[in-house]
Amino acid sequence: MKIFERDLKHGKLVVLPANLDDLWTLYNVLDKGDIVYSRTSREIKASGDETSSSKPRRIPMVLGLRVEEVYFDQSVNRLRIHGIIVDCPEEFEIKGSHHTINVVPNENSLSITKDRWFSHQLKRIEVSAESHTPPVILVALDDEECGIAAIYERGIKMKAEIRAKLPGKMEDKGRDEARGTYYKSILEAISQAHNETRGPVIIVGPGFAKENLSRFAKDKMSELAAHIIALSGVSSSGLGGIKEAVRSGVLSTVLKKLRVNEEMTLIEELLARLASGRGLVSYGIEEVNEARCLGAIDQLLVADTYIRGKVGEERDSTERLLEDVERMKGKVHIISTEHEGGEKLLSLGGIAALLRFAIT
């Protein structure tokens, strides 16, 4: 995430989200009542033309909204901010109307003004601004050719293009040896790309070549195989397959699953500690507050809807809890309720803590 303006005296930040994680950060930072500005578009009827047959025109403009609802739309990789228009170009009489701004990574910046920024909200923005997500290494292959690229936020950088040199179909032994040589060349190129970028590896392509390469990697280069995070089908190989994978949303789908997996791991640890009965976990606001007072919280797990549902003194109290945990070197994790792990956390009161030591 890029921070273009920081005017906390007036409660204002202007940011540009760069990826899916940045949208997730904004989803958890935006509150009802915030004022946001962004470039958007709206259907407007021509002035003085109220006939039913007149078609409205979609006009690009910058609008200011008072936030009412925020939706994290995972299916299309965007944030939807719904609210009341509080500022608009003078020529359009739309103030007071409802509108939804769609925020897409690297497309539209967002000005956010709050009555009060909580420290944990600012920290999340700053962490997103400072983080440098490693590029994803995307491998697109079939039985004849392979393309390897590093996918950066700014675009695609090809790392290698490799062609198989397979003998005729009647020469089974020769084809097996040539295929092994082909896969070995691919793995060597992937290894070099991984050493340069430290990014995870996704293998795509038609047919079964991707599965065969993955098995070959596990057999011949197990350390590299550990960095292969997903296999996915596309209709072509080489550069065409890479572009298809990016265009079709394969990357965003896989990376969303990674974040869900990280959150599920935390929830599974929470449930395992509960089952053990050793007292290394607290859940529900009363138990968590007790653990906070004793400095026992190592990791605090909070359902996203738990925070968003609090207002007034309850919201202030929750924010102080998060700030205290971070001040005492604990980690705060906002858990999505759009997957099973978040639902399980909600069933425990929406808030729980993994403890440094048992409390009674």
Coordinates of C-alpha atoms in Angstrom, one line a residue:
M1 CA 0.0 0.0 0.0
K2 CA 1.2 3.5 -0.8
I3 CA 0.5 6.4 1.6
F4 CA 0.2 9.6 -0.5
E5 CA -0.9 12.0 2.3
R6 CA -0.9 11.7 6.1
D7 CA -2.7 14.6 7.9
L8 CA -3.6 13.1 11.3
K9 CA -4.3 16.6 12.7
H10 CA -7.4 16.6 10.5
G11 CA -7.9 12.8 10.7
K12 CA -7.0 12.2 7.0
L13 CA -5.0 9.6 5.1
V14 CA -4.8 9.1 1.4
V15 CA -3.8 5.6 0.3
L16 CA -3.5 3.4 -2.8
P17 CA -4.0 -0.3 -2.1
A18 CA -1.7 -2.5 -4.2
N19 CA -3.0 -6.0 -3.6
L20 CA -5.6 -8.2 -2.0
D21 CA -4.0 -7.9 1.5
D22 CA -4.2 -4.1 1.3
L23 CA -8.0 -4.4 0.5
W24 CA -8.3 -6.6 3.5
T25 CA -6.5 -4.1 5.7
L26 CA -8.8 -1.3 4.5
Y27 CA -11.9 -3.5 5.1
N28 CA -10.8 -3.8 8.8
V29 CA -9.9 -0.2 9.1
L30 CA -12.9 1.6 7.7
D31 CA -15.8 2.3 10.1
K32 CA -19.4 3.5 9.7
G33 CA -19.4 7.3 9.7
D34 CA -15.9 7.7 8.1
I35 CA -15.7 10.1 5.1
V36 CA -14.1 8.7 2.0
Y37 CA -13.3 10.2 -1.3
S38 CA -12.4 8.4 -4.5
R39 CA -12.7 8.5 -8.2
T40 CA -15.8 6.6 -9.3
S41 CA -18.6 6.8 -11.9
R42 CA -22.3 7.3 -11.7
E43 CA -25.2 7.2 -14.1
I44 CA -26.6 10.7 -14.7
K45 CA -29.6 11.8 -16.7
A46 CA -29.1 14.8 -19.0
S47 CA -30.2 18.0 -17.2
G48 CA -33.8 18.8 -18.0
D49 CA -34.5 15.5 -19.7
E50 CA -36.9 13.5 -17.5
T51 CA -38.4 11.4 -20.3
S52 CA -38.5 7.7 -19.6
S53 CA -36.9 7.0 -22.9
S54 CA -33.8 9.1 -22.2
K55 CA -30.8 6.9 -21.3
P56 CA -28.6 8.0 -18.4
R57 CA -24.9 8.4 -19.1
R58 CA -22.2 7.0 -16.8
I59 CA -19.9 9.9 -15.9
P60 CA -16.6 9.6 -14.1
M61 CA -16.2 11.9 -11.1
V62 CA -14.8 12.2 -7.6
L63 CA -17.3 11.7 -4.9
G64 CA -17.2 12.0 -1.1
L65 CA -19.2 9.4 0.9
R66 CA -20.2 9.0 4.5
V67 CA -19.6 5.3 5.0
E68 CA -22.5 3.1 5.9
E69 CA -21.3 -0.4 4.9
V70 CA -18.1 -2.0 3.6
Y71 CA -18.0 -5.2 1.7
F72 CA -14.9 -7.3 0.9
D73 CA -15.8 -8.8 -2.5
Q74 CA -13.4 -11.7 -2.8
S75 CA -14.9 -13.1 -6.0
V76 CA -13.7 -10.1 -8.0
N77 CA -10.8 -8.8 -5.9
R78 CA -12.3 -5.5 -4.8
L79 CA -13.6 -3.5 -1.9
R80 CA -17.1 -2.0 -2.1
I81 CA -17.8 1.0 0.1
H82 CA -21.5 2.0 0.3
G83 CA -22.6 5.2 1.8
I84 CA -24.4 8.6 1.5
I85 CA -22.9 11.2 -0.9
V86 CA -21.7 14.2 1.1
D87 CA -19.7 15.9 -1.6
C88 CA -20.0 15.9 -5.4
P89 CA -19.3 18.2 -8.5
E90 CA -21.6 21.2 -8.3
E91 CA -23.3 20.5 -11.6
F92 CA -24.8 17.2 -10.4
E93 CA -27.6 17.3 -7.9
I94 CA -26.9 14.0 -6.2
K95 CA -25.8 15.0 -2.7
G96 CA -27.7 12.9 -0.1
S97 CA -28.1 10.0 -2.5
H98 CA -26.7 6.5 -1.9
H99 CA -23.6 5.4 -3.9
T100 CA -21.1 2.5 -3.9
I101 CA -17.4 3.1 -4.6
N102 CA -15.5 0.1 -5.9
V103 CA -11.8 0.1 -4.8
V104 CA -9.5 -2.1 -7.0
P105 CA -5.8 -2.6 -6.3
N106 CA -3.6 -0.1 -8.2
E107 CA -6.6 1.6 -9.8
N108 CA -8.1 4.2 -7.5
S109 CA -6.6 5.9 -4.4
L110 CA -8.8 6.4 -1.4
S111 CA -9.0 9.4 1.0
I112 CA -10.1 8.4 4.4
T113 CA -11.1 10.9 7.2
K114 CA -12.0 9.7 10.7
D115 CA -12.9 11.6 13.8
R116 CA -10.3 9.4 15.5
W117 CA -7.7 7.0 14.3
F118 CA -6.9 4.2 16.7
S119 CA -3.3 3.2 17.0
H120 CA -3.9 -0.4 15.8
Q121 CA -5.6 1.0 12.7
L122 CA -2.7 3.2 11.9
K123 CA -0.3 0.4 12.6
R124 CA -2.1 -1.9 10.1
I125 CA -1.9 0.8 7.4
E126 CA 1.8 1.3 8.1
V127 CA 2.5 -2.4 8.1
S128 CA 0.8 -2.6 4.7
A129 CA 2.8 0.3 3.4
E130 CA 6.1 -1.1 4.6
S131 CA 5.5 -4.7 3.5
H132 CA 7.1 -6.0 0.3
T133 CA 5.3 -9.1 -0.7
P134 CA 7.6 -11.4 -2.7
P135 CA 6.5 -12.0 -6.2
V136 CA 4.8 -15.2 -7.1
I137 CA 6.7 -17.6 -9.4
L138 CA 4.3 -18.8 -12.0
V139 CA 5.1 -21.9 -14.1
A140 CA 3.0 -22.7 -17.2
L141 CA 3.8 -25.9 -18.9
D142 CA 2.6 -28.8 -21.0
D143 CA 4.5 -31.8 -22.5
E144 CA 6.3 -29.6 -25.1
E145 CA 7.0 -26.2 -23.6
C146 CA 7.3 -24.3 -20.3
G147 CA 7.3 -20.6 -19.4
I148 CA 8.5 -19.4 -16.0
A149 CA 7.7 -15.9 -14.8
A150 CA 7.9 -13.8 -11.6
I151 CA 4.5 -12.0 -11.1
Y152 CA 5.1 -8.6 -9.5
E153 CA 2.5 -6.1 -8.5
R154 CA 3.7 -3.9 -11.4
G155 CA 3.7 -6.7 -14.0
I156 CA 5.1 -9.9 -15.3
K157 CA 8.9 -10.6 -15.7
M158 CA 9.7 -13.7 -17.7
K159 CA 12.5 -15.8 -16.1
A160 CA 12.8 -18.7 -18.6
E161 CA 11.3 -20.4 -21.6
I162 CA 12.1 -24.1 -22.0
R163 CA 11.2 -26.5 -24.8
A164 CA 11.1 -30.2 -24.5
K165 CA 13.2 -32.3 -26.9
L166 CA 11.2 -35.5 -27.1
P167 CA 11.9 -38.3 -29.5
G168 CA 9.1 -40.1 -31.5
K169 CA 6.2 -41.6 -29.6
M170 CA 7.4 -45.2 -30.4
E171 CA 10.6 -44.7 -28.4
D172 CA 9.2 -45.1 -24.9
K173 CA 12.5 -45.3 -23.1
G174 CA 13.9 -42.3 -24.9
R175 CA 10.8 -40.3 -24.2
D176 CA 11.0 -41.0 -20.5
E177 CA 14.6 -39.9 -20.4
A178 CA 13.9 -36.8 -22.4
R179 CA 11.0 -36.0 -20.2
G180 CA 13.1 -36.3 -17.1
T181 CA 15.7 -34.0 -18.7
Y182 CA 12.9 -31.5 -19.5
Y183 CA 11.6 -31.5 -16.0
K184 CA 15.1 -31.2 -14.5
S185 CA 15.7 -28.1 -16.7
I186 CA 12.4 -26.6 -15.5
L187 CA 13.2 -27.3 -11.8
E188 CA 16.7 -25.7 -12.2
A189 CA 15.1 -22.6 -13.7
I190 CA 12.4 -22.5 -10.9
S191 CA 15.1 -22.9 -8.3
Q192 CA 17.1 -19.9 -9.7
A193 CA 13.9 -17.8 -9.8
H194 CA 13.1 -18.7 -6.3
N195 CA 16.6 -18.0 -5.0
E196 CA 16.3 -14.5 -6.6
T197 CA 12.8 -13.7 -5.3
R198 CA 12.0 -16.0 -2.4
G199 CA 8.5 -16.2 -3.8
P200 CA 6.0 -19.1 -3.6
V201 CA 5.6 -21.3 -6.7
I202 CA 2.3 -22.0 -8.6
I203 CA 2.3 -24.5 -11.5
V204 CA -0.4 -24.2 -14.1
G205 CA -1.1 -25.8 -17.5
P206 CA -3.4 -28.1 -19.5
G207 CA -3.3 -31.9 -19.0
F208 CA -1.3 -33.7 -16.4
A209 CA 2.2 -32.1 -17.0
K210 CA 1.8 -29.9 -13.9
E211 CA 1.0 -32.9 -11.6
N212 CA 3.9 -34.9 -13.2
L213 CA 6.3 -31.9 -12.6
S214 CA 5.1 -31.6 -9.0
R215 CA 5.8 -35.3 -8.3
F216 CA 9.2 -35.1 -10.0
A217 CA 10.1 -32.1 -7.8
K218 CA 9.1 -34.0 -4.6
D219 CA 11.3 -36.9 -5.7
K220 CA 14.3 -35.0 -7.0
M221 CA 14.3 -31.6 -5.3
S222 CA 12.1 -31.9 -2.1
E223 CA 13.3 -28.6 -0.6
L224 CA 12.1 -26.7 -3.7
A225 CA 8.9 -28.8 -3.8
A226 CA 8.0 -27.4 -0.4
H227 CA 7.6 -24.0 -2.0
I228 CA 5.0 -25.2 -4.6
I229 CA 1.8 -24.0 -3.1
A230 CA -0.8 -24.8 -5.8
L231 CA -1.5 -26.5 -9.1
S232 CA -4.2 -25.1 -11.4
G233 CA -5.5 -25.8 -14.8
V234 CA -5.3 -23.3 -17.7
S235 CA -5.8 -24.0 -21.4
S236 CA -2.3 -23.2 -22.7
S237 CA 1.4 -23.3 -21.7
G238 CA 4.3 -20.8 -21.9
L239 CA 3.8 -17.1 -21.8
G240 CA 0.2 -17.5 -23.0
G241 CA -0.6 -19.8 -20.1
I242 CA 1.0 -17.3 -17.7
K243 CA -1.1 -14.4 -19.0
E244 CA -4.2 -16.6 -18.9
A245 CA -3.5 -17.6 -15.2
V246 CA -3.1 -13.9 -14.3
R247 CA -6.2 -12.8 -16.2
S248 CA -8.4 -15.6 -14.9
G249 CA -7.8 -14.8 -11.3
V250 CA -5.8 -18.0 -10.4
L251 CA -3.3 -16.0 -8.5
S252 CA -5.7 -14.0 -6.3
T253 CA -7.7 -17.2 -5.6
V254 CA -4.6 -19.1 -4.4
L255 CA -3.3 -16.2 -2.3
K256 CA -6.7 -15.8 -0.7
K257 CA -6.6 -19.5 0.2
L258 CA -3.1 -18.9 1.7
R259 CA -4.5 -16.2 4.0
V260 CA -7.4 -18.4 5.0
N261 CA -5.0 -21.3 5.8
E262 CA -3.0 -19.0 8.0
E263 CA -6.1 -18.0 9.9
M264 CA -7.4 -21.6 10.1
T265 CA -4.0 -22.6 11.6
L266 CA -4.5 -20.1 14.4
I267 CA -8.1 -21.3 15.1
E268 CA -7.0 -25.0 15.1
E269 CA -4.3 -24.1 17.7
L270 CA -7.0 -22.4 19.7
L271 CA -9.2 -25.4 19.6
A272 CA -6.4 -27.8 20.4
R273 CA -5.5 -25.8 23.5
L274 CA -9.1 -25.8 24.6
A275 CA -9.2 -29.6 24.2
S276 CA -6.0 -30.1 26.2
G277 CA -7.4 -28.3 29.3
R278 CA -4.0 -26.9 30.2
G279 CA -5.2 -23.3 30.7
L280 CA -3.2 -21.8 27.8
V281 CA -6.2 -20.2 26.2
S282 CA -8.9 -17.6 27.1
Y283 CA -12.1 -16.9 25.2
G284 CA -14.9 -14.4 25.7
I285 CA -14.3 -10.8 26.6
E286 CA -14.2 -11.4 30.4
E287 CA -11.5 -14.1 30.3
V288 CA -9.5 -12.2 27.6
N289 CA -9.6 -9.0 29.7
E290 CA -8.3 -11.0 32.7
A291 CA -5.5 -12.4 30.6
R292 CA -4.7 -8.9 29.4
C293 CA -4.4 -7.5 32.9
L294 CA -1.9 -10.3 33.7
G295 CA 0.2 -9.7 30.6
A296 CA -0.5 -13.3 29.5
I297 CA -1.7 -12.7 25.9
D298 CA 0.7 -14.0 23.2
Q299 CA -1.7 -13.9 20.3
L300 CA -5.2 -12.2 20.3
L301 CA -7.7 -13.6 17.8
V302 CA -10.6 -11.2 17.0
A303 CA -13.4 -11.9 14.6
D304 CA -13.8 -9.1 12.0
T305 CA -17.5 -8.7 12.8
Y306 CA -16.8 -8.5 16.5
I307 CA -15.0 -5.2 16.1
R308 CA -17.3 -3.9 13.4
G309 CA -20.3 -4.5 15.6
K310 CA -19.1 -2.4 18.5
V311 CA -20.0 1.3 18.9
G312 CA -19.5 4.0 21.5
E313 CA -17.9 2.9 24.8
E314 CA -17.9 -0.8 23.8
R315 CA -15.8 0.1 20.7
D316 CA -13.4 2.3 22.7
S317 CA -13.0 -0.6 25.2
T318 CA -12.2 -3.1 22.4
E319 CA -9.7 -0.7 20.8
R320 CA -7.9 -0.2 24.2
L321 CA -7.7 -4.0 24.5
L322 CA -6.0 -4.3 21.1
E323 CA -3.7 -1.5 21.9
D324 CA -2.7 -3.0 25.3
V325 CA -2.0 -6.4 23.8
E326 CA 0.3 -4.9 21.2
R327 CA 2.0 -2.6 23.7
M328 CA 2.8 -5.8 25.8
K329 CA 4.4 -7.4 22.7
G330 CA 1.4 -9.6 21.8
K331 CA 0.2 -10.0 18.3
V332 CA -3.4 -9.2 17.2
H333 CA -5.0 -11.2 14.4
I334 CA -8.2 -10.1 12.8
I335 CA -9.9 -13.3 11.6
S336 CA -12.3 -13.3 8.7
T337 CA -15.8 -14.7 9.4
E338 CA -16.2 -15.7 5.8
H339 CA -14.7 -19.1 6.5
E340 CA -15.2 -21.9 9.0
G341 CA -12.5 -20.7 11.3
G342 CA -14.1 -17.3 11.8
E343 CA -17.4 -18.9 12.4
K344 CA -15.9 -21.1 15.1
L345 CA -14.3 -18.1 16.7
L346 CA -17.7 -16.3 16.8
S347 CA -19.2 -19.4 18.6
L348 CA -16.6 -18.7 21.3
G349 CA -17.7 -15.1 21.7
G350 CA -15.8 -13.6 18.8
I351 CA -12.6 -13.0 20.7
A352 CA -10.0 -15.4 22.2
A353 CA -6.3 -15.4 23.2
L354 CA -3.4 -17.8 23.0
L355 CA -1.6 -17.4 26.3
R356 CA 2.1 -17.2 27.2
F357 CA 1.4 -19.0 30.5
A358 CA -1.6 -20.7 32.1
I359 CA -3.8 -18.6 34.3
T360 CA -6.4 -19.8 36.8

